[in-house]
CSV table of N, CA, C and O in Angstrom, one decimal:
chain,number,residue,atom,x,y,z
A,10,MET,N,233.9,-22.7,-2.3
A,10,MET,CA,232.6,-22.8,-3.0
A,10,MET,C,232.6,-22.5,-4.2
A,10,MET,O,232.2,-23.4,-5.0
A,11,THR,N,233.0,-21.7,-4.8
A,11,THR,CA,233.4,-21.1,-6.0
A,11,THR,C,233.7,-21.5,-6.9
A,11,THR,O,233.5,-22.5,-7.9
A,12,GLN,N,234.7,-22.4,-6.1
A,12,GLN,CA,236.0,-23.3,-7.0
A,12,GLN,C,235.0,-24.2,-7.7
A,12,GLN,O,234.4,-24.3,-8.7
A,13,LYS,N,234.4,-24.7,-6.3
A,13,LYS,CA,233.6,-25.8,-6.3
A,13,LYS,C,232.2,-26.5,-7.2
A,13,LYS,O,231.9,-27.2,-8.1
A,14,MET,N,231.8,-24.7,-7.8
A,14,MET,CA,230.8,-24.2,-8.6
A,14,MET,C,231.6,-24.3,-10.4
A,14,MET,O,230.5,-24.9,-11.3
A,15,ILE,N,232.6,-24.5,-10.3
A,15,ILE,CA,233.1,-24.1,-11.9
A,15,ILE,C,233.9,-24.9,-11.7
A,15,ILE,O,233.6,-25.8,-13.1
A,16,TYR,N,234.6,-26.3,-11.1
A,16,TYR,CA,234.5,-27.3,-11.4
A,16,TYR,C,233.6,-27.9,-12.3
A,16,TYR,O,233.5,-28.8,-12.7
A,17,PHE,N,231.9,-28.1,-11.4
A,17,PHE,CA,230.8,-28.9,-11.5
A,17,PHE,C,229.7,-28.2,-12.5
A,17,PHE,O,230.0,-28.5,-13.7
A,18,SER,N,230.5,-26.1,-13.2
A,18,SER,CA,229.8,-26.3,-14.2
A,18,SER,C,230.4,-27.2,-15.7
A,18,SER,O,230.8,-27.2,-16.9
A,19,PHE,N,231.9,-27.1,-15.4
A,19,PHE,CA,233.2,-27.2,-15.7
A,19,PHE,C,233.0,-29.0,-16.6
A,19,PHE,O,232.7,-29.6,-18.0
A,20,MET,N,232.3,-29.8,-15.4
A,20,MET,CA,231.5,-31.6,-15.6
A,20,MET,C,231.1,-31.8,-16.3
A,20,MET,O,230.7,-32.7,-17.1
A,21,PHE,N,230.1,-30.8,-16.6
A,21,PHE,CA,228.4,-31.0,-16.8
A,21,PHE,C,228.8,-29.6,-17.9
A,21,PHE,O,228.6,-31.0,-19.4
A,22,GLY,N,229.8,-29.9,-18.5
A,22,GLY,CA,229.8,-29.2,-20.1
A,22,GLY,C,231.0,-30.0,-20.5
A,22,GLY,O,230.5,-30.7,-21.7
A,23,ALA,N,231.4,-30.8,-20.1
A,23,ALA,CA,232.0,-32.2,-20.4
A,23,ALA,C,231.4,-33.0,-21.0
A,23,ALA,O,231.9,-34.2,-21.8
A,24,TRP,N,230.1,-33.4,-20.5
A,24,TRP,CA,228.8,-34.4,-20.0
A,24,TRP,C,228.2,-33.3,-21.8
A,24,TRP,O,228.5,-34.2,-22.3
A,25,LEU,N,228.1,-32.4,-21.8
A,25,LEU,CA,227.6,-32.1,-23.0
A,25,LEU,C,227.5,-32.1,-24.0
A,25,LEU,O,227.3,-32.5,-25.2
A,26,VAL,N,229.5,-31.8,-24.0
A,26,VAL,CA,230.5,-32.4,-25.3
A,26,VAL,C,229.7,-33.5,-26.3
A,26,VAL,O,229.9,-33.2,-27.1
A,27,TYR,N,231.0,-34.3,-24.8
A,27,TYR,CA,230.3,-35.9,-25.1
A,27,TYR,C,229.1,-36.8,-25.2
A,27,TYR,O,229.2,-37.1,-26.8
A,28,ILE,N,227.6,-35.1,-25.4
A,28,ILE,CA,226.7,-36.0,-25.7
A,28,ILE,C,226.5,-35.6,-26.9
A,28,ILE,O,226.4,-36.0,-28.2
A,29,GLY,N,227.1,-34.1,-27.0
A,29,GLY,CA,227.0,-33.7,-29.0
A,29,GLY,C,227.9,-34.1,-30.3
A,29,GLY,O,227.2,-34.5,-30.7
A,30,SER,N,228.9,-34.8,-29.4
A,30,SER,CA,229.3,-35.6,-30.2
A,30,SER,C,229.2,-36.4,-30.3
A,30,SER,O,229.7,-37.6,-31.6
A,31,MET,N,228.4,-38.5,-30.1
A,31,MET,CA,228.4,-38.9,-29.8
A,31,MET,C,227.2,-39.3,-30.9
A,31,MET,O,226.8,-40.2,-31.3
A,32,LEU,N,225.9,-37.7,-30.2
A,32,LEU,CA,224.4,-38.3,-30.3
A,32,LEU,C,224.5,-39.3,-32.2
A,32,LEU,O,224.0,-39.1,-32.4
A,33,PRO,N,224.9,-38.1,-32.8
A,33,PRO,CA,225.4,-38.1,-34.1
A,33,PRO,C,225.2,-39.2,-34.7
A,33,PRO,O,224.9,-39.9,-36.2
A,34,ILE,N,226.2,-39.4,-33.5
A,34,ILE,CA,227.5,-40.7,-34.7
A,34,ILE,C,225.9,-42.3,-34.1
A,34,ILE,O,225.6,-44.1,-35.1
A,35,PHE,N,225.1,-42.4,-33.0
A,35,PHE,CA,224.3,-42.7,-32.8
A,35,PHE,C,223.0,-42.7,-33.7
A,35,PHE,O,222.4,-44.3,-33.0
A,36,LEU,N,222.7,-42.1,-33.6
A,36,LEU,CA,221.0,-41.7,-35.0
A,36,LEU,C,221.9,-42.5,-36.1
A,36,LEU,O,220.6,-42.9,-36.8
A,37,LEU,N,223.1,-42.2,-36.9
A,37,LEU,CA,222.7,-43.4,-38.1
A,37,LEU,C,222.2,-44.6,-37.8
A,37,LEU,O,221.6,-46.1,-39.3
A,38,PHE,N,222.8,-44.5,-36.1
A,38,PHE,CA,222.1,-47.2,-36.1
A,38,PHE,C,221.0,-46.8,-35.2
A,38,PHE,O,220.2,-47.9,-35.3
A,39,MET,N,219.9,-46.0,-34.5
A,39,MET,CA,218.9,-46.2,-33.9
A,39,MET,C,218.2,-44.6,-33.4
A,39,MET,O,218.5,-43.8,-34.5
A,40,SER,N,217.1,-45.5,-33.7
A,40,SER,CA,216.7,-44.2,-33.3
A,40,SER,C,216.6,-43.2,-31.9
A,40,SER,O,217.1,-43.2,-31.6
A,41,LEU,N,215.6,-42.1,-32.3
A,41,LEU,CA,216.0,-40.8,-31.2
A,41,LEU,C,215.8,-40.8,-30.1
A,41,LEU,O,217.2,-41.0,-29.4
A,42,GLY,N,215.1,-41.4,-29.9
A,42,GLY,CA,215.2,-42.0,-28.2
A,42,GLY,C,216.4,-43.4,-27.7
A,42,GLY,O,216.9,-42.7,-26.5
A,43,GLN,N,216.6,-43.9,-28.8
A,43,GLN,CA,216.9,-44.8,-28.2
A,43,GLN,C,218.8,-44.5,-28.4
A,43,GLN,O,219.8,-44.4,-27.2
A,44,SER,N,219.3,-44.0,-29.2
A,44,SER,CA,220.9,-42.8,-29.0
A,44,SER,C,220.8,-41.9,-28.4
A,44,SER,O,222.1,-41.6,-27.5
A,45,LEU,N,219.9,-41.0,-28.0
A,45,LEU,CA,219.8,-39.9,-26.7
A,45,LEU,C,219.7,-40.7,-25.4
A,45,LEU,O,220.8,-41.1,-24.7
A,46,HIS,N,219.3,-42.5,-25.1
A,46,HIS,CA,219.5,-42.8,-24.1
A,46,HIS,C,221.5,-43.3,-24.1
A,46,HIS,O,221.0,-42.8,-22.6
A,47,VAL,N,222.0,-44.0,-25.1
A,47,VAL,CA,223.1,-44.3,-24.9
A,47,VAL,C,223.9,-43.2,-25.1
A,47,VAL,O,224.6,-43.9,-24.6
A,48,ALA,N,223.5,-42.3,-25.5
A,48,ALA,CA,224.5,-41.2,-25.0
A,48,ALA,C,225.1,-40.6,-23.7
A,48,ALA,O,225.5,-40.2,-23.7
A,49,MET,N,223.6,-40.3,-22.8
A,49,MET,CA,223.5,-39.7,-22.1
A,49,MET,C,224.5,-40.9,-21.4
A,49,MET,O,225.0,-40.8,-19.9
A,50,ILE,N,223.8,-42.2,-21.3
A,50,ILE,CA,224.8,-43.5,-20.4
A,50,ILE,C,226.3,-43.4,-20.8
A,50,ILE,O,227.0,-43.7,-20.1
A,51,VAL,N,226.9,-43.2,-22.2
A,51,VAL,CA,227.8,-43.2,-22.2
A,51,VAL,C,228.6,-42.1,-22.1
A,51,VAL,O,230.1,-42.1,-21.8
A,52,ALA,N,227.6,-40.8,-22.0
A,52,ALA,CA,229.1,-39.8,-21.7
A,52,ALA,C,228.8,-39.7,-19.9
A,52,ALA,O,229.9,-39.3,-19.7
A,53,SER,N,228.1,-40.2,-19.2
A,53,SER,CA,227.8,-40.5,-18.3
A,53,SER,C,229.3,-40.6,-17.7
A,53,SER,O,229.7,-40.4,-16.6
A,54,VAL,N,229.4,-41.7,-18.0
A,54,VAL,CA,230.7,-43.2,-17.9
A,54,VAL,C,231.5,-42.6,-18.5
A,54,VAL,O,233.0,-42.8,-17.3
A,55,LEU,N,232.0,-42.2,-19.3
A,55,LEU,CA,233.3,-41.1,-20.0
A,55,LEU,C,233.5,-39.9,-18.7
A,55,LEU,O,234.9,-39.7,-18.4
A,56,THR,N,232.5,-38.7,-18.4
A,56,THR,CA,232.7,-37.7,-17.7
A,56,THR,C,233.6,-38.7,-16.2
A,56,THR,O,234.3,-38.0,-15.2
A,57,PHE,N,232.6,-40.1,-15.1
A,57,PHE,CA,233.4,-40.5,-14.4
A,57,PHE,C,234.7,-41.0,-14.3
A,57,PHE,O,235.5,-40.9,-13.0
A,58,LEU,N,235.0,-41.5,-15.7
A,58,LEU,CA,236.4,-42.4,-15.1
A,58,LEU,C,236.7,-40.3,-16.2
A,58,LEU,O,238.2,-40.6,-15.2
A,59,PHE,N,236.9,-39.9,-16.3
A,59,PHE,CA,237.6,-38.1,-16.5
A,59,PHE,C,238.0,-38.0,-15.6
A,59,PHE,O,239.3,-37.3,-15.1
A,60,ILE,N,236.6,-37.5,-14.4
A,60,ILE,CA,236.9,-37.7,-12.4
A,60,ILE,C,238.2,-38.7,-12.1
A,60,ILE,O,238.8,-38.0,-11.5
A,61,ILE,N,238.1,-39.3,-12.3
A,61,ILE,CA,238.4,-40.7,-10.9
A,61,ILE,C,240.0,-40.2,-11.8
A,61,ILE,O,241.2,-40.2,-11.4
A,62,VAL,N,240.4,-40.4,-13.0
A,62,VAL,CA,241.4,-40.1,-13.9
A,62,VAL,C,242.5,-38.5,-13.7
A,62,VAL,O,243.7,-38.8,-12.8
A,63,GLN,N,241.9,-38.3,-13.7
A,63,GLN,CA,242.0,-36.8,-12.5
A,63,GLN,C,242.3,-36.9,-10.9
A,63,GLN,O,242.8,-36.1,-10.8
A,64,ARG,N,241.5,-36.9,-10.3
A,64,ARG,CA,241.9,-37.4,-8.5
A,64,ARG,C,243.1,-38.0,-8.5
A,64,ARG,O,244.0,-37.7,-7.7
A,65,THR,N,243.2,-38.8,-9.4
A,65,THR,CA,243.8,-39.7,-9.2
A,65,THR,C,245.8,-38.8,-9.6
A,65,THR,O,246.9,-39.1,-9.7
A,66,PHE,N,245.4,-38.4,-10.4
A,66,PHE,CA,247.0,-37.5,-11.0
A,66,PHE,C,247.5,-36.8,-10.1
A,66,PHE,O,248.3,-36.3,-9.8
A,67,ARG,N,246.2,-36.1,-9.5
A,67,ARG,CA,246.1,-35.1,-8.1
A,67,ARG,C,246.8,-35.6,-7.0
A,67,ARG,O,248.0,-35.0,-6.5
A,68,GLY,N,246.6,-36.7,-7.3
A,68,GLY,CA,247.0,-37.9,-6.0
A,68,GLY,C,248.8,-37.9,-6.3
A,68,GLY,O,250.1,-38.2,-5.5
A,69,LEU,N,248.7,-38.6,-7.0
A,69,LEU,CA,250.2,-38.6,-8.0
A,69,LEU,C,251.5,-37.3,-8.0
A,69,LEU,O,252.3,-37.5,-7.0
A,70,HIS,N,251.4,-36.4,-8.3
A,70,HIS,CA,251.5,-35.0,-8.2
A,70,HIS,C,251.2,-34.8,-6.1
A,70,HIS,O,252.9,-34.5,-6.6
A,71,LEU,N,251.0,-35.1,-5.5
A,71,LEU,CA,250.9,-35.2,-4.2
A,71,LEU,C,251.8,-35.6,-3.3
A,71,LEU,O,252.5,-35.1,-2.7
A,72,ILE,N,251.7,-36.9,-3.9
A,72,ILE,CA,252.8,-38.0,-4.1
A,72,ILE,C,254.3,-37.6,-4.0
A,72,ILE,O,255.5,-37.6,-3.3
A,73,ASN,N,254.7,-37.4,-5.2
A,73,ASN,CA,255.4,-36.5,-5.4
A,73,ASN,C,255.9,-35.6,-5.1
A,73,ASN,O,257.2,-34.6,-5.0
A,74,GLN,N,255.1,-34.2,-4.7
A,74,GLN,CA,255.9,-33.1,-4.1
A,74,GLN,C,256.8,-33.5,-2.6
A,74,GLN,O,257.5,-32.7,-1.9
A,75,VAL,N,255.5,-34.6,-2.7
A,75,VAL,CA,256.1,-35.1,-0.9
A,75,VAL,C,257.5,-35.7,-0.5
A,75,VAL,O,258.2,-36.1,0.0
A,76,GLN,N,257.8,-36.5,-1.7
A,76,GLN,CA,259.1,-36.6,-2.0
A,76,GLN,C,259.7,-36.1,-1.9
A,76,GLN,O,261.1,-36.7,-2.1
A,77,LYS,N,259.9,-34.9,-2.4
A,77,LYS,CA,260.9,-34.1,-3.4
A,77,LYS,C,261.0,-32.8,-1.9
A,77,LYS,O,262.6,-32.9,-2.1
A,78,ASN,N,260.3,-33.1,-0.9
A,78,ASN,CA,260.8,-32.6,-0.4
A,78,ASN,C,261.7,-33.1,1.2
A,78,ASN,O,262.0,-33.2,2.2
A,79,ILE,N,261.5,-34.2,0.7
A,79,ILE,CA,262.4,-35.7,2.2
A,79,ILE,C,263.5,-35.6,1.4
A,79,ILE,O,264.4,-35.3,0.6
């Protein structure tokens, strides 16, 4: 349970970093409400992609471990 909470807090932190890095760029082109909305959407997509890539490489690592044992 503790490991899941650490993982969740890390993902939430990464999401906040994505928003914080993209919001100033979007503020140059849009109003505050629009740029915050777009930054949250883009940050969510990037976070989901990060999770998918992380789980894919974890699965590949497990496959390689099984092949080494054979």
